[in-house]
Coordinates of C-alpha atoms in Angstrom, one line a residue:
M303 CA 9.5 14.1 7.3
C304 CA 10.1 17.5 5.9
I305 CA 13.3 17.2 3.3
M306 CA 15.2 20.2 2.8
N307 CA 16.4 20.1 -0.4
R308 CA 13.0 18.8 -2.0
R309 CA 12.1 20.6 -5.5
W310 CA 8.8 22.4 -5.3
L311 CA 6.7 21.5 -8.3
V312 CA 3.7 23.4 -8.8
N313 CA 1.2 21.9 -10.9
K314 CA -0.2 24.8 -13.2
T315 CA -3.6 25.1 -15.6
N316 CA -5.3 27.3 -17.8
P317 CA -7.1 29.9 -15.6
E318 CA -10.0 29.8 -17.9
Y319 CA -10.2 26.1 -17.7
I320 CA -10.2 26.3 -14.2
Q321 CA -13.0 28.2 -14.2
Y322 CA -15.0 26.6 -16.7
L323 CA -14.9 23.1 -14.7
S324 CA -15.5 25.1 -11.6
K325 CA -19.0 26.1 -12.8
T326 CA -19.6 22.8 -15.0
A327 CA -18.9 20.9 -11.6
S328 CA -20.2 23.3 -9.2
I329 CA -17.2 23.0 -7.7
S330 CA -14.7 25.8 -5.9
P331 CA -11.7 26.7 -8.3
L332 CA -9.0 25.5 -6.1
L333 CA -10.9 22.1 -6.3
A334 CA -11.0 22.1 -10.3
Q335 CA -7.5 22.9 -10.2
I336 CA -6.8 19.9 -7.7
L337 CA -9.0 17.5 -10.1
I338 CA -7.7 18.8 -13.3
N339 CA -4.0 18.0 -11.4
R340 CA -5.4 14.0 -11.3
G341 CA -6.3 13.8 -14.7
F342 CA -10.1 15.0 -14.5
K343 CA -11.1 16.8 -17.6
T344 CA -15.2 17.0 -17.8
G345 CA -17.9 17.6 -15.0
S346 CA -19.1 14.0 -15.7
D347 CA -15.7 12.5 -14.6
I348 CA -15.7 14.5 -11.7
S349 CA -19.1 13.6 -10.7
S350 CA -18.4 9.6 -11.3
F351 CA -15.4 10.3 -9.1
M352 CA -16.6 11.9 -6.3
S353 CA -19.6 10.1 -6.0
P354 CA -18.5 6.3 -6.4
G355 CA -20.6 3.3 -5.9
I356 CA -20.2 -0.3 -5.6
S357 CA -22.9 -0.4 -8.8
Q358 CA -20.0 1.0 -10.9
L359 CA -18.1 -2.6 -10.4
S360 CA -16.7 -3.9 -13.7
D361 CA -17.7 -7.3 -15.0
P362 CA -15.3 -9.9 -13.3
F363 CA -16.0 -12.1 -16.6
D364 CA -13.5 -9.5 -18.4
M365 CA -10.7 -10.9 -16.5
P366 CA -9.0 -13.4 -18.5
G367 CA -9.2 -16.8 -16.6
M368 CA -12.0 -15.7 -14.6
K369 CA -15.0 -17.9 -16.1
T370 CA -12.7 -21.0 -16.4
A371 CA -11.9 -20.9 -12.6
V372 CA -15.8 -20.1 -11.5
D373 CA -16.6 -23.4 -13.4
R374 CA -14.1 -25.0 -11.7
I375 CA -15.3 -24.1 -8.1
M376 CA -19.0 -24.8 -9.2
G377 CA -17.7 -28.5 -10.2
A378 CA -16.0 -28.9 -6.6
K379 CA -19.3 -27.8 -5.1
R380 CA -21.2 -30.4 -7.3
S381 CA -18.9 -33.2 -6.1
G382 CA -18.4 -32.4 -2.8
E383 CA -14.6 -31.6 -2.8
T384 CA -12.6 -30.2 -0.2
V385 CA -10.7 -27.1 -1.3
L386 CA -7.7 -25.4 0.1
V387 CA -6.9 -21.8 -0.1
H388 CA -3.5 -20.9 0.2
G389 CA -3.1 -17.3 1.5
D390 CA 0.0 -14.9 2.4
Y391 CA 1.1 -13.8 5.5
D392 CA 0.9 -9.9 5.1
A393 CA -2.5 -8.0 5.6
D394 CA -3.4 -8.1 1.9
G395 CA -3.1 -11.7 1.8
I396 CA -4.6 -12.5 5.3
T397 CA -7.6 -10.5 4.1
A398 CA -7.8 -12.3 0.8
T399 CA -7.7 -15.8 2.3
A400 CA -10.7 -14.2 4.6
I401 CA -12.7 -13.3 1.6
M402 CA -12.1 -16.7 -0.3
L403 CA -13.0 -18.6 2.4
S404 CA -16.2 -16.6 3.1
A405 CA -17.4 -16.6 -0.4
L406 CA -16.8 -20.7 -0.6
K407 CA -18.7 -21.2 2.4
L408 CA -21.7 -19.1 1.3
L409 CA -21.7 -21.4 -1.6
N410 CA -21.6 -24.9 1.3
I411 CA -18.0 -25.8 -0.3
N412 CA -15.9 -27.4 2.3
C413 CA -12.7 -25.6 2.3
R414 CA -9.5 -25.3 4.9
F415 CA -6.7 -22.6 4.4
F416 CA -3.0 -22.6 4.7
I417 CA -0.7 -19.7 5.2
P418 CA 2.9 -20.3 5.0
N419 CA 5.2 -19.1 8.4
R420 CA 7.6 -16.6 7.3
M421 CA 10.6 -17.8 8.8
E422 CA 9.7 -21.9 8.7
H423 CA 8.4 -21.7 4.9
G424 CA 9.3 -18.5 3.5
Y425 CA 7.1 -16.4 0.8
G426 CA 4.5 -18.0 -1.8
F427 CA 2.9 -21.1 -2.9
K428 CA 5.5 -23.8 -2.6
T429 CA 5.7 -27.9 -1.9
T430 CA 4.7 -27.3 1.7
G431 CA 1.2 -26.3 0.2
V432 CA 0.9 -28.9 -1.9
N433 CA 1.7 -31.4 0.7
M434 CA -1.0 -29.5 3.0
A435 CA -3.4 -30.1 0.4
K436 CA -2.8 -33.8 0.1
H437 CA -2.7 -33.9 3.7
L438 CA -6.4 -32.5 3.9
G439 CA -7.4 -34.7 0.9
A440 CA -7.8 -31.3 -1.1
S441 CA -8.5 -32.1 -4.8
L442 CA -8.1 -28.0 -6.0
I443 CA -6.0 -25.0 -4.5
I444 CA -6.8 -21.8 -5.0
T445 CA -4.0 -19.3 -4.1
V446 CA -4.8 -15.9 -3.1
D447 CA -1.9 -13.2 -3.4
C448 CA 0.7 -15.6 -4.3
G449 CA 1.3 -18.1 -7.2
I450 CA 2.0 -16.0 -10.2
T451 CA 6.0 -17.6 -10.5
S452 CA 5.1 -20.7 -8.5
F453 CA 6.1 -23.3 -11.2
E454 CA 7.5 -25.8 -9.2
A455 CA 4.3 -26.3 -6.8
A456 CA 2.4 -25.8 -10.0
A457 CA 4.0 -28.6 -11.6
L458 CA 3.7 -31.0 -8.3
C459 CA 0.2 -30.3 -8.0
K460 CA -0.1 -31.8 -11.6
K461 CA 1.9 -34.8 -10.7
E462 CA -0.2 -35.4 -7.7
G463 CA -3.4 -34.7 -9.6
I464 CA -4.6 -31.9 -7.6
D465 CA -5.9 -28.6 -9.7
V466 CA -4.7 -25.5 -9.0
V467 CA -6.5 -22.0 -9.7
I468 CA -3.9 -18.9 -9.0
T469 CA -5.4 -15.4 -8.1
D470 CA -2.6 -13.1 -7.6
H471 CA -1.5 -9.6 -8.7
H472 CA 2.4 -9.5 -8.4
E473 CA 4.8 -9.2 -11.2
P474 CA 5.0 -12.2 -13.7
A475 CA 7.9 -14.1 -14.8
L476 CA 9.1 -13.1 -18.3
T477 CA 11.4 -15.5 -20.3
S478 CA 14.9 -13.9 -20.5
Q479 CA 15.0 -13.9 -24.4
F480 CA 12.1 -11.8 -24.5
L481 CA 12.8 -9.8 -21.6
D482 CA 12.2 -6.6 -23.4
L483 CA 8.9 -7.8 -25.7
P484 CA 5.2 -7.3 -24.9
A485 CA 3.2 -8.8 -22.0
S486 CA 2.4 -12.1 -24.3
R487 CA 5.7 -13.4 -23.3
F488 CA 4.5 -14.2 -19.8
L489 CA 5.5 -17.1 -18.2
L490 CA 2.7 -18.9 -16.1
P491 CA 2.6 -21.6 -13.7
D492 CA 0.7 -24.9 -15.4
A493 CA -2.9 -24.2 -13.4
V494 CA -6.1 -24.7 -14.7
A495 CA -6.8 -20.9 -14.4
V496 CA -4.5 -17.9 -13.8
I497 CA -6.0 -14.9 -12.8
N498 CA -3.9 -11.6 -12.7
P499 CA -5.0 -8.1 -14.5
K500 CA -1.1 -8.1 -15.0
I501 CA -1.1 -10.7 -17.5
D502 CA -3.5 -9.0 -19.6
N503 CA -1.8 -6.0 -22.1
R504 CA -5.1 -4.2 -21.9
Q505 CA -4.8 -1.5 -18.9
S506 CA -8.1 -1.1 -17.1
S507 CA -9.2 0.1 -13.7
I508 CA -8.6 -3.5 -12.3
T509 CA -5.0 -3.3 -13.2
D510 CA -3.9 -2.2 -10.1
L511 CA -6.0 -4.5 -8.0
S512 CA -4.3 -6.0 -4.7
G513 CA -4.6 -9.6 -3.8
A514 CA -7.6 -8.8 -1.6
G515 CA -9.4 -6.9 -4.5
I516 CA -9.0 -9.9 -6.9
A517 CA -10.3 -12.5 -4.3
F518 CA -13.2 -9.8 -4.2
K519 CA -13.4 -9.8 -7.7
F520 CA -13.6 -13.7 -7.9
A521 CA -16.5 -13.3 -4.9
Q522 CA -18.3 -11.2 -7.0
A523 CA -18.1 -13.3 -10.0
L524 CA -19.3 -16.4 -7.7
A525 CA -22.4 -14.1 -6.6
L526 CA -23.3 -13.6 -10.3
T527 CA -23.1 -17.1 -11.1
V528 CA -25.2 -18.3 -8.6
K529 CA -28.0 -15.5 -8.5
A530 CA -28.7 -16.3 -5.2
D531 CA -28.8 -14.4 -1.8
F532 CA -25.3 -13.6 -1.7
P533 CA -23.8 -10.8 1.0
L534 CA -21.0 -9.5 -2.0
H535 CA -21.3 -6.2 0.2
D536 CA -20.6 -7.9 3.4
L537 CA -16.8 -8.4 2.3
L538 CA -15.9 -5.0 1.4
D539 CA -14.4 -4.0 4.6
L540 CA -11.9 -6.8 4.0
A541 CA -11.5 -6.0 0.6
A542 CA -10.8 -2.4 1.5
L543 CA -8.4 -3.4 4.5
G544 CA -6.0 -5.4 1.9
T545 CA -6.2 -2.8 -0.8
M546 CA -5.3 0.1 1.7
A547 CA -2.3 -2.4 3.3
D548 CA -0.7 -3.0 -0.2
V549 CA -0.5 0.8 -1.2
V550 CA -1.8 0.4 -4.4
P551 CA -3.5 3.1 -6.4
L552 CA -6.7 4.4 -4.6
T553 CA -8.2 5.2 -8.1
G554 CA -10.6 3.2 -10.6
E555 CA -11.8 -0.2 -8.7
N556 CA -9.5 0.2 -6.0
R557 CA -11.4 3.4 -5.0
L558 CA -14.9 2.2 -5.4
I559 CA -13.8 -0.8 -2.9
V560 CA -12.3 1.3 -0.2
K561 CA -15.0 4.3 -0.6
D562 CA -17.7 2.0 0.3
G563 CA -15.7 -0.5 2.6
M564 CA -14.8 2.4 4.7
K565 CA -18.1 2.7 5.6
I566 CA -18.5 -0.9 6.5
I567 CA -15.3 -0.3 8.7
D568 CA -16.5 2.6 10.4
N569 CA -20.0 1.3 11.4
G570 CA -17.7 -2.1 12.9
L571 CA -20.3 -4.4 12.0
R572 CA -17.4 -7.2 11.9
P573 CA -16.5 -8.4 15.3
G574 CA -12.7 -8.6 14.3
I575 CA -12.5 -5.2 12.9
K576 CA -14.4 -3.7 15.8
A577 CA -12.0 -5.3 18.3
L578 CA -9.4 -4.2 16.6
K579 CA -10.4 -0.5 16.4
S580 CA -10.9 -0.9 19.8
V581 CA -7.1 -2.2 20.8
S582 CA -6.0 0.6 18.4
G583 CA -7.6 3.2 20.4
I584 CA -9.5 5.0 17.3
T585 CA -13.3 3.2 18.3
G586 CA -15.4 6.5 17.8
K587 CA -13.6 8.6 16.1
G588 CA -14.1 9.5 11.9
L589 CA -12.2 7.1 10.1
R590 CA -9.4 8.2 7.4
T591 CA -7.0 6.2 5.4
G592 CA -4.3 7.1 7.0
M593 CA -5.4 6.4 10.5
L594 CA -6.1 3.0 9.4
L595 CA -2.7 2.5 8.1
F596 CA -0.8 3.4 11.4
T597 CA -3.1 1.6 13.7
V598 CA -5.0 -1.2 12.3
I599 CA -2.9 -2.6 9.6
P600 CA 0.8 -2.7 11.4
R601 CA -1.2 -4.7 14.0
I602 CA -2.6 -7.4 11.4
N603 CA 0.8 -7.4 9.8
A604 CA 2.6 -8.0 12.9
A605 CA 1.3 -11.6 13.4
G606 CA 2.8 -12.5 9.7
R607 CA 6.4 -10.7 10.6
I608 CA 7.0 -12.3 13.9
A609 CA 4.5 -15.3 14.7
E610 CA 1.7 -16.9 13.2
A611 CA -1.0 -15.4 11.0
D612 CA -3.6 -18.1 11.0
P613 CA -5.3 -16.5 14.1
V614 CA -5.7 -13.3 11.9
V615 CA -7.9 -14.8 9.5
K616 CA -9.8 -16.5 12.7
L617 CA -10.3 -12.9 13.8
F618 CA -11.8 -11.8 10.7
L619 CA -14.0 -14.9 10.3
T620 CA -15.3 -15.4 14.0
D621 CA -18.9 -14.2 14.9
S622 CA -17.8 -14.3 18.7
E623 CA -17.1 -10.8 20.2
D624 CA -14.9 -12.4 23.1
E625 CA -12.6 -14.2 20.6
A626 CA -12.1 -11.2 18.5
F627 CA -11.1 -9.1 21.2
S628 CA -8.6 -12.1 22.4
I629 CA -6.9 -12.2 19.2
A630 CA -6.7 -8.7 18.6
S631 CA -5.3 -8.0 22.0
W632 CA -2.9 -10.4 20.9
L633 CA -1.8 -8.7 17.8
K634 CA -1.5 -5.3 20.2
E635 CA 1.3 -7.3 21.9
L636 CA 3.2 -8.6 19.2
N637 CA 3.0 -5.3 17.3
T638 CA 5.0 -3.2 20.3
E639 CA 7.3 -6.3 20.0
R640 CA 7.3 -5.6 16.3
Q641 CA 8.3 -2.2 16.6
E642 CA 11.3 -2.9 19.3
I643 CA 12.5 -5.7 16.8
E644 CA 12.8 -2.9 13.9
E645 CA 13.9 0.0 15.7
K646 CA 17.1 -2.3 16.7
V647 CA 17.7 -3.4 12.9
Y648 CA 16.8 0.0 11.7
Q649 CA 19.5 1.9 14.3
E650 CA 22.2 -0.9 13.0
A651 CA 21.4 -0.5 9.2
L652 CA 22.1 3.3 9.7
Q653 CA 25.4 2.4 11.6
Q654 CA 26.5 0.2 8.6
L655 CA 25.4 2.6 6.0
N656 CA 27.3 5.5 7.9
K657 CA 30.5 3.2 7.5
K658 CA 30.0 2.2 3.9
G659 CA 29.0 5.4 2.9
I660 CA 25.7 6.1 0.1
K661 CA 25.7 4.5 -3.4
P662 CA 23.1 4.7 -6.0
V663 CA 21.4 1.9 -4.6
I664 CA 21.9 0.8 -0.8
V665 CA 22.5 -2.7 -0.1
L666 CA 23.0 -3.1 3.8
A667 CA 23.2 -7.1 5.2
S668 CA 23.8 -8.7 8.6
E669 CA 23.5 -12.1 10.5
G670 CA 20.4 -11.6 12.9
W671 CA 18.3 -9.1 11.4
H672 CA 14.8 -10.3 11.6
R673 CA 13.1 -11.4 8.6
G674 CA 9.9 -10.3 9.4
V675 CA 11.1 -6.3 9.4
I676 CA 13.5 -6.0 7.0
G677 CA 10.8 -4.7 4.5
I678 CA 10.0 -1.6 7.0
V679 CA 13.5 -1.3 7.3
A680 CA 13.8 -0.7 3.5
S681 CA 11.0 1.6 3.7
R682 CA 12.5 3.9 6.1
I683 CA 15.6 4.1 4.6
T684 CA 14.3 4.5 1.2
E685 CA 12.4 7.5 2.7
A686 CA 15.5 8.7 4.5
F687 CA 17.5 9.0 2.0
Y688 CA 15.6 8.3 -1.3
R689 CA 17.5 5.8 -2.8
P690 CA 16.4 2.1 -3.8
T691 CA 16.9 -0.1 -0.7
F692 CA 18.2 -3.7 0.0
I693 CA 17.8 -5.0 3.4
L694 CA 19.5 -8.7 3.6
S695 CA 19.1 -11.3 6.5
V696 CA 22.0 -13.5 6.3
E697 CA 21.6 -17.2 7.7
G698 CA 24.6 -18.9 7.1
K699 CA 25.1 -19.7 3.4
I700 CA 21.5 -18.0 2.7
A701 CA 20.7 -14.2 2.2
R702 CA 17.2 -13.4 2.1
G703 CA 16.0 -9.5 1.5
S704 CA 13.5 -7.3 1.2
A705 CA 13.8 -4.1 -1.6
R706 CA 11.8 -1.3 -1.7
S707 CA 12.8 1.6 -4.5
I708 CA 12.0 5.0 -5.8
P709 CA 9.4 6.2 -8.7
S710 CA 12.5 6.1 -11.4
F711 CA 14.0 2.7 -10.6
D712 CA 11.9 -0.5 -11.6
I713 CA 13.1 -2.8 -9.2
C714 CA 11.7 -6.1 -10.2
R715 CA 13.0 -5.4 -13.8
A716 CA 16.6 -4.4 -12.6
L717 CA 16.4 -7.7 -10.3
A718 CA 15.8 -9.8 -13.5
D719 CA 18.8 -8.0 -15.0
C720 CA 21.0 -9.5 -11.8
K721 CA 19.5 -12.7 -12.1
E722 CA 22.7 -14.7 -12.7
V723 CA 23.8 -14.1 -8.8
L724 CA 20.4 -14.2 -7.5
A725 CA 18.5 -17.3 -6.3
G726 CA 15.0 -16.0 -6.7
F727 CA 13.2 -12.7 -6.8
G728 CA 9.7 -11.4 -7.3
G729 CA 7.3 -8.7 -6.7
H730 CA 6.4 -5.2 -7.9
K731 CA 7.9 -2.2 -9.6
Q732 CA 8.7 -0.3 -6.1
A733 CA 9.1 -3.2 -3.9
A734 CA 10.3 -6.4 -3.9
G735 CA 11.8 -9.8 -2.4
L736 CA 14.7 -11.8 -3.1
E737 CA 17.1 -14.5 -2.0
L738 CA 20.9 -15.2 -3.2
E739 CA 24.0 -17.0 -1.8
T740 CA 25.8 -14.9 1.0
E741 CA 28.6 -15.1 -1.1
C742 CA 27.0 -13.2 -4.0
I743 CA 26.4 -10.3 -2.0
S744 CA 29.0 -8.0 -3.0
L745 CA 28.5 -9.4 -6.9
F746 CA 24.9 -8.6 -6.6
E747 CA 25.4 -5.0 -5.1
E748 CA 28.0 -4.3 -7.8
C749 CA 25.4 -5.4 -10.2
I750 CA 22.5 -3.5 -9.1
N751 CA 24.5 -0.2 -8.9
R752 CA 26.1 -0.5 -12.5
I753 CA 22.4 -1.1 -13.3
A754 CA 21.7 2.3 -11.3
D755 CA 24.5 4.5 -13.0
K756 CA 23.1 3.6 -16.3
T757 CA 19.6 4.2 -16.0
L758 CA 19.5 7.3 -13.2
N759 CA 20.7 10.3 -13.4
E760 CA 21.0 13.2 -10.1
K761 CA 17.7 14.5 -10.3
D762 CA 16.2 11.3 -10.1
F763 CA 17.6 11.3 -6.3
I764 CA 15.8 14.2 -5.4
S765 CA 12.2 13.8 -4.5
T766 CA 9.8 15.9 -5.8
L767 CA 6.9 17.8 -4.0
E768 CA 4.3 18.4 -6.3
I769 CA 1.9 21.4 -4.9
D770 CA -1.5 21.2 -6.3
A771 CA -2.7 24.8 -6.2
L772 CA -1.2 28.1 -4.9
A773 CA -3.4 30.0 -2.7
E774 CA -3.7 32.7 -0.3
L775 CA -4.4 32.0 3.6
P776 CA -8.0 34.1 3.3
D777 CA -9.1 31.5 0.7
I778 CA -8.6 28.5 3.1
G779 CA -11.7 28.3 5.0
L780 CA -14.2 25.3 6.6
D781 CA -16.1 24.9 3.2
L782 CA -13.1 24.3 0.9
I783 CA -11.8 21.7 3.8
K784 CA -15.0 19.8 3.4
E785 CA -15.1 20.1 -0.5
I786 CA -11.3 17.9 -0.1
E787 CA -12.7 15.7 2.1
M788 CA -15.2 14.7 -1.1
L789 CA -12.0 13.4 -2.5
E790 CA -11.3 10.6 0.2
P791 CA -10.1 8.0 0.2
F792 CA -6.9 9.2 0.3
G793 CA -3.9 7.2 -0.8
R794 CA -1.3 6.4 -3.5
G795 CA -2.8 7.9 -6.9
N796 CA -4.9 10.1 -4.9
P797 CA -3.2 11.6 -2.3
E798 CA -4.3 14.4 0.0
P799 CA -4.1 17.6 -1.9
L800 CA -1.1 20.0 -1.3
I801 CA -1.6 23.8 -1.3
G802 CA 1.0 26.1 -1.4
S803 CA 1.4 29.8 0.4
R804 CA 3.7 32.3 -0.1
G805 CA 5.1 35.0 2.1
L806 CA 3.6 34.2 5.2
E807 CA 4.6 35.4 8.9
V808 CA 5.4 33.0 11.6
L809 CA 3.7 33.7 15.1
Y810 CA 4.5 32.1 18.1
P811 CA 6.4 29.2 17.1
R812 CA 7.3 26.5 19.6
V813 CA 7.9 22.9 19.9
L814 CA 5.5 20.2 21.0
K815 CA 7.0 17.2 22.6
D816 CA 10.3 17.8 21.6
A817 CA 9.5 16.9 18.1
H818 CA 6.2 18.8 16.7
L819 CA 6.7 22.4 15.4
K820 CA 3.6 24.4 16.1
M821 CA 2.7 27.9 15.4
K822 CA 0.4 30.6 13.5
L823 CA 0.8 31.6 9.9
K824 CA -0.3 34.7 8.9
Q825 CA -1.1 36.4 5.5
K826 CA -3.0 39.8 5.0
N827 CA -5.7 39.7 7.4
R828 CA -5.8 36.1 8.1
S829 CA -4.2 33.8 10.5
L830 CA -4.1 30.1 11.0
D831 CA -3.1 27.5 12.9
A832 CA -0.4 25.4 11.7
I833 CA 1.3 22.1 13.0
G834 CA 4.4 20.2 11.5
F835 CA 5.0 16.5 12.8
N836 CA 8.6 15.9 13.3
M837 CA 9.5 19.3 12.0
S838 CA 11.0 20.7 15.2
A839 CA 14.6 20.8 13.4
L840 CA 13.4 23.4 11.0
L841 CA 13.8 26.1 14.2
E842 CA 17.4 25.9 14.0
K843 CA 18.0 25.4 10.0
M844 CA 15.9 28.9 9.1
D845 CA 15.2 32.4 9.9
I846 CA 11.6 32.1 10.9
S847 CA 11.6 35.9 11.8
A848 CA 11.5 36.3 8.0
K849 CA 8.7 35.4 5.7
V850 CA 8.3 31.6 4.7
D851 CA 6.7 29.7 1.7
A852 CA 4.5 26.7 3.3
V853 CA 3.1 23.8 1.8
Y854 CA 0.2 22.4 3.8
T855 CA -2.9 20.3 3.8
P856 CA -5.7 22.1 5.5
S857 CA -7.8 20.2 8.0
I858 CA -10.3 20.9 10.7
N859 CA -9.2 20.6 14.4
E860 CA -11.9 19.9 17.1
W861 CA -11.3 21.2 20.5
E862 CA -14.2 21.5 22.9
G863 CA -16.7 21.8 20.5
Q864 CA -15.2 24.4 18.2
K865 CA -14.3 23.8 14.9
N866 CA -11.3 25.5 13.4
V867 CA -9.0 25.6 10.2
Q868 CA -5.5 24.0 10.9
L869 CA -2.8 23.9 8.5
H870 CA -1.0 20.4 8.4
L871 CA 2.8 21.5 7.2
K872 CA 4.6 19.4 4.6
A873 CA 7.4 21.7 3.9
L874 CA 8.5 25.2 4.7
R875 CA 11.6 27.3 3.2
P876 CA 12.4 30.9 3.4
S877 CA 10.0 32.9 0.9
R878 CA 11.2 33.4 -2.4

């Protein structure tokens, strides 16, 4: 989406330092500028970032609680106990479940799994999971991607004589009286061990791990403990999918996981992922993280949104290509249904917003909105209006919702300040879930907007387009694009580089498929193809007979065996 009133911010660095780093790291000055913007100051830092390897993984036993948790697992192995892996219904939770089950099965531990149904059980580790463990005769529960605030369930486990190991990456609870004090004041469930990087005061490469990433670190710890033939590397594809799906920063440990995991995904060694690629229409294509985020991952998520997530775990564990293709085809159909439901809710939410008007924080609620899609709708509205957004599904006296935020507004902290009108909440700084009584929705809207009024100013509601470097079109060639590709995988924390060029001529502008803007841009003696997806409206809003400034990501377009430079436009404006 091209937002016309974005602030364009060009990152600038001392030219002498750019030249120094360019020579030291043997890279182009433009790439040196991009890497400096990402915080790299030395040639060795750049070398480590550009060529990450699984050997650079940190010691999993540096994570608090890991040794205690592994000791308990090994005890379960020796005594022949049944272990229940309690997962979550989104792509991160599903892949985390599959990783944990795979690791336990490699140790010949008798293990089962349980993933709540979104509509029937709601989110997280609750008493339903404890009852499932009792039913299966499990004496140990391992949670993945959930459990950090499951005080009631943990207390019931203790009463029933069931041990609990919690692995999670969501924000822990704080006591209200110590809300503004350091992380040592976290409230944790009564468990054998709690593994969550966010309860450690030290910032490190593992602080931003996904649920799947933490499950992978657990598997790594088990591999180091048994010191036997433990194919840890084979779990990287699942860890990579979960990491991408949860949109955590692709830096540090997450970058290592995704970089190597993408190679396994690309090779299609796991029948389930091979089938997902097939039904998503991306078999045989050079994979990028963005491609998976828009094709494979929505299909994984579709099951937990509007059906049951259990079959997806089986998809990732099966050795049968026939079974994998059957489940993947089912997910494709579910995703189509999910898209239809989502679009209906989104249009109804827009209609309601038009009637209410836009406040600093958008709060929309209605009967009948499917809980499985309200998180996506919240994301779309946040993107469209650049406001923190809450979408609530009302069911009688109870409203359950999902929230998405903008960088300047910590949504979990704001929810903590509104806790008097909430029945429960949890999540991250930028995304959260909540529950409240329907009659409290208006009070909640007043409370959350009061907090926003105190903490946000007008500039916070204008998105910033951060441009890595300015360049002239003659400098944009295939060699530069190949250099940029070395920065992959791209994602949060390591976005695709944005390059800006000024004073460009627009040649042969036209609209493709009623939505996309296609043209050539010319500067000096160089003209390049450019395409702006969903930017056709700019033809009416701008005088493109005059010169323009453009922000773009350069890419390689392959057609009939020829490779040419194509600019993926992100923004256009009249030249300044």
